[in-house]
């Protein structure tokens, strides 16, 4: 199996990027893969990087997993070095996009396939279309989209996402339910 590298981005704030990243990482690790995670910068108090690392059983130092915490100054070359060290020891790397770096710039710099987490809320189809256009304008490969229920209510029908041209609909992560096995199988088939 060759190494796979993914960037997890979302259609807005609080759409479930970390939740999806943790679930994907845990499911991939359960399949026997060496999974690494990274959140290049985390200025929030949410502890996203620690949650991702815990989900995959990471033993990498937090200085590699999240080289910038609470900082507004960023050196992209340093981010790339940290990523290189992580990727060299892993079958799969999941990188969660960060607010201070354009997701397309980050994906292009690190050679990542993009997974778009679509927050199940009004306007998400338009936001998904914009994210896909950004990927296309940069020549990025899109691994697919995952509909994530941000809360127990349902706003859109999954068929709307399946109709978006050029993107593989990976599936839906329902509120407080485990990730469907088929999502991982579509990303990394046996």
CSV table of C-alpha atoms in Angstrom, one decimal:
chain,number,residue,atom,x,y,z
A,1,UNK,CA,0.0,0.0,0.0
A,2,UNK,CA,1.4,3.4,-0.9
A,3,UNK,CA,1.1,6.3,1.5
A,4,UNK,CA,-2.0,8.4,1.3
A,5,UNK,CA,-2.2,12.0,2.5
A,6,UNK,CA,-5.4,13.9,3.0
A,7,UNK,CA,-6.4,17.5,4.0
A,8,UNK,CA,-9.6,17.7,5.9
A,9,UNK,CA,-11.3,21.1,5.3
A,10,UNK,CA,-14.9,22.2,5.8
A,11,UNK,CA,-17.6,24.4,4.4
A,12,UNK,CA,-17.5,26.7,7.4
A,13,UNK,CA,-16.7,26.9,11.1
A,14,UNK,CA,-17.8,24.2,13.4
A,15,UNK,CA,-18.9,21.8,10.7
A,16,UNK,CA,-17.2,18.7,12.2
A,17,UNK,CA,-13.7,18.7,10.7
A,18,UNK,CA,-12.1,17.4,13.9
A,19,UNK,CA,-15.0,15.0,14.6
A,20,UNK,CA,-14.6,13.5,11.1
A,21,UNK,CA,-10.8,13.5,11.3
A,22,UNK,CA,-10.9,11.6,14.6
A,23,UNK,CA,-13.4,9.1,13.3
A,24,UNK,CA,-11.4,8.6,10.0
A,25,UNK,CA,-8.1,8.2,11.9
A,26,UNK,CA,-9.6,5.8,14.4
A,27,UNK,CA,-11.2,3.7,11.7
A,28,UNK,CA,-8.0,3.6,9.6
A,29,UNK,CA,-5.9,2.7,12.6
A,30,UNK,CA,-8.4,-0.1,13.5
A,31,UNK,CA,-7.7,-1.5,10.0
A,32,UNK,CA,-4.0,-1.8,10.9
A,33,UNK,CA,-2.7,1.3,9.2
A,34,UNK,CA,-0.1,3.6,10.7
A,35,UNK,CA,-2.0,6.8,10.9
A,36,UNK,CA,-0.6,10.2,11.6
A,37,UNK,CA,-2.4,13.5,12.2
A,38,UNK,CA,-1.5,17.2,12.0
A,39,UNK,CA,-3.1,20.5,12.7
A,40,UNK,CA,-0.5,23.0,11.6
A,41,UNK,CA,-1.9,25.9,13.7
A,42,UNK,CA,-4.5,25.9,16.4
A,43,UNK,CA,-5.2,29.3,17.9
A,44,UNK,CA,-8.4,28.1,19.7
A,45,UNK,CA,-8.8,26.6,23.1
A,46,UNK,CA,-10.5,23.6,21.5
A,47,UNK,CA,-7.6,21.2,21.7
A,48,UNK,CA,-8.3,19.9,18.2
A,49,UNK,CA,-4.8,18.7,17.7
A,50,UNK,CA,-4.8,16.7,20.9
A,51,UNK,CA,-8.1,15.1,20.1
A,52,UNK,CA,-6.8,14.0,16.6
A,53,UNK,CA,-3.6,12.6,18.2
A,54,UNK,CA,-5.5,10.7,20.8
A,55,UNK,CA,-7.9,9.2,18.2
A,56,UNK,CA,-5.0,7.6,16.2
A,57,UNK,CA,-2.9,6.7,19.3
A,58,UNK,CA,-0.2,9.1,18.1
A,59,UNK,CA,3.2,9.0,19.9
A,60,UNK,CA,4.5,12.0,17.8
A,61,UNK,CA,5.5,15.0,19.8
A,62,UNK,CA,2.8,17.7,19.9
A,63,UNK,CA,5.5,20.1,18.4
A,64,UNK,CA,5.2,18.1,15.2
A,65,UNK,CA,1.4,17.4,15.3
A,66,UNK,CA,0.6,21.1,16.0
A,67,UNK,CA,3.8,23.2,15.5
A,68,UNK,CA,1.9,26.5,16.1
A,69,UNK,CA,-0.4,26.8,19.1
A,70,UNK,CA,-1.8,30.1,20.1
A,71,UNK,CA,0.5,31.9,17.7
A,72,UNK,CA,-0.2,34.3,14.9
A,73,UNK,CA,3.2,34.0,13.3
A,74,UNK,CA,3.6,31.2,10.9
A,75,UNK,CA,6.6,29.7,8.9
A,76,UNK,CA,5.2,27.5,6.1
A,77,UNK,CA,8.7,25.9,5.6
A,78,UNK,CA,8.6,24.8,9.3
A,79,UNK,CA,5.1,23.3,8.7
A,80,UNK,CA,6.4,21.4,5.7
A,81,UNK,CA,9.4,20.1,7.7
A,82,UNK,CA,7.1,18.9,10.5
A,83,UNK,CA,4.7,17.3,7.9
A,84,UNK,CA,7.7,15.5,6.2
A,85,UNK,CA,8.8,14.0,9.5
A,86,UNK,CA,5.3,12.8,10.3
A,87,UNK,CA,4.6,11.5,6.8
A,88,UNK,CA,7.8,9.5,6.6
A,89,UNK,CA,6.6,7.2,9.4
A,90,UNK,CA,3.0,6.7,8.3
A,91,UNK,CA,0.8,4.9,5.9
A,92,UNK,CA,-1.9,7.6,6.1
A,93,UNK,CA,-1.6,11.3,7.1
A,94,UNK,CA,-4.7,13.3,8.0
A,95,UNK,CA,-4.1,17.1,8.2
A,96,UNK,CA,-6.9,19.3,9.5
A,97,UNK,CA,-7.0,22.7,7.8
A,98,UNK,CA,-6.2,25.7,9.9
A,99,UNK,CA,-7.9,29.1,9.8
A,100,UNK,CA,-4.7,31.1,9.2
A,101,UNK,CA,-3.6,29.1,6.1
A,102,UNK,CA,-5.7,28.9,3.0
A,103,UNK,CA,-6.7,25.3,2.7
A,104,UNK,CA,-5.8,25.1,-1.0
A,105,UNK,CA,-2.4,26.6,-0.4
A,106,UNK,CA,-1.8,24.1,2.4
A,107,UNK,CA,-3.0,21.1,0.2
A,108,UNK,CA,-0.9,22.3,-2.7
A,109,UNK,CA,2.2,22.8,-0.6
A,110,UNK,CA,2.0,19.4,1.1
A,111,UNK,CA,0.6,17.4,-1.9
A,112,UNK,CA,-2.6,16.5,-0.1
A,113,UNK,CA,-5.9,15.1,-1.5
A,114,UNK,CA,-8.8,17.2,-0.2
A,115,UNK,CA,-11.7,15.8,1.9
A,116,UNK,CA,-14.5,18.4,2.2
A,117,UNK,CA,-16.6,18.1,5.4
A,118,UNK,CA,-20.0,19.5,4.5
A,119,UNK,CA,-21.8,20.9,7.5
A,120,UNK,CA,-25.4,19.9,7.2
A,121,UNK,CA,-26.9,23.4,7.4
A,122,UNK,CA,-28.5,25.9,5.1
A,123,UNK,CA,-26.2,27.2,2.4
A,124,UNK,CA,-23.9,24.2,2.6
A,125,UNK,CA,-24.3,23.2,-1.1
A,126,UNK,CA,-23.2,26.7,-2.2
A,127,UNK,CA,-20.2,26.5,0.3
A,128,UNK,CA,-19.3,23.1,-1.1
A,129,UNK,CA,-19.4,24.4,-4.6
A,130,UNK,CA,-17.1,27.2,-3.7
A,131,UNK,CA,-14.6,24.9,-2.0
A,132,UNK,CA,-14.6,22.6,-5.0
A,133,UNK,CA,-14.0,25.5,-7.4
A,134,UNK,CA,-11.1,26.6,-5.2
A,135,UNK,CA,-9.7,23.0,-5.5
A,136,UNK,CA,-10.2,23.0,-9.3
A,137,UNK,CA,-8.5,26.4,-9.7
A,138,UNK,CA,-5.4,25.1,-7.9
A,139,UNK,CA,-5.4,21.7,-9.6
A,140,UNK,CA,-6.0,19.8,-6.4
A,141,UNK,CA,-7.3,16.3,-6.2
A,142,UNK,CA,-10.5,16.0,-4.3
A,143,UNK,CA,-10.9,12.7,-2.5
A,144,UNK,CA,-14.5,13.4,-1.8
A,145,UNK,CA,-17.1,15.0,0.5
A,146,UNK,CA,-18.6,13.9,3.8
A,147,UNK,CA,-21.9,15.2,4.9
A,148,UNK,CA,-21.6,15.9,8.7
A,149,UNK,CA,-24.7,16.5,10.8
A,150,UNK,CA,-23.5,19.4,13.0
A,151,UNK,CA,-26.4,18.8,15.4
A,152,UNK,CA,-29.4,16.4,15.5
A,153,UNK,CA,-31.4,18.3,12.9
A,154,UNK,CA,-31.3,17.6,9.3
A,155,UNK,CA,-31.3,20.5,6.8
A,156,UNK,CA,-30.5,19.0,3.4
A,157,UNK,CA,-31.0,15.8,1.5
A,158,UNK,CA,-27.9,13.7,0.6
A,159,UNK,CA,-28.9,13.6,-3.0
A,160,UNK,CA,-28.0,17.3,-3.3
A,161,UNK,CA,-24.4,16.4,-2.6
A,162,UNK,CA,-24.4,13.4,-4.9
A,163,UNK,CA,-25.4,15.7,-7.7
A,164,UNK,CA,-22.3,17.9,-7.5
A,165,UNK,CA,-20.2,17.1,-10.5
A,166,UNK,CA,-16.6,16.0,-10.1
A,167,UNK,CA,-16.8,15.0,-6.4
A,168,UNK,CA,-17.1,11.6,-4.9
A,169,UNK,CA,-19.8,11.6,-2.2
A,170,UNK,CA,-18.2,9.5,0.5
A,171,UNK,CA,-21.2,9.3,2.9
A,172,UNK,CA,-22.8,10.9,5.9
A,173,UNK,CA,-21.6,11.1,9.5
A,174,UNK,CA,-24.7,11.3,11.5
A,175,UNK,CA,-25.0,13.1,14.9
A,176,UNK,CA,-23.5,10.9,17.6
A,177,UNK,CA,-23.2,7.9,15.5
A,178,UNK,CA,-20.0,6.1,14.4
A,179,UNK,CA,-18.4,6.6,11.1
A,180,UNK,CA,-19.7,4.3,8.4
A,181,UNK,CA,-17.2,1.7,7.3
A,182,UNK,CA,-18.0,2.4,3.6
A,183,UNK,CA,-16.5,5.9,4.0
A,184,UNK,CA,-13.1,4.5,4.8
A,185,UNK,CA,-13.4,1.9,2.1
A,186,UNK,CA,-14.1,4.5,-0.5
A,187,UNK,CA,-11.0,6.5,0.6
A,188,UNK,CA,-8.6,3.5,1.0
A,189,UNK,CA,-10.0,0.4,-0.8
A,190,UNK,CA,-8.5,-2.9,0.0
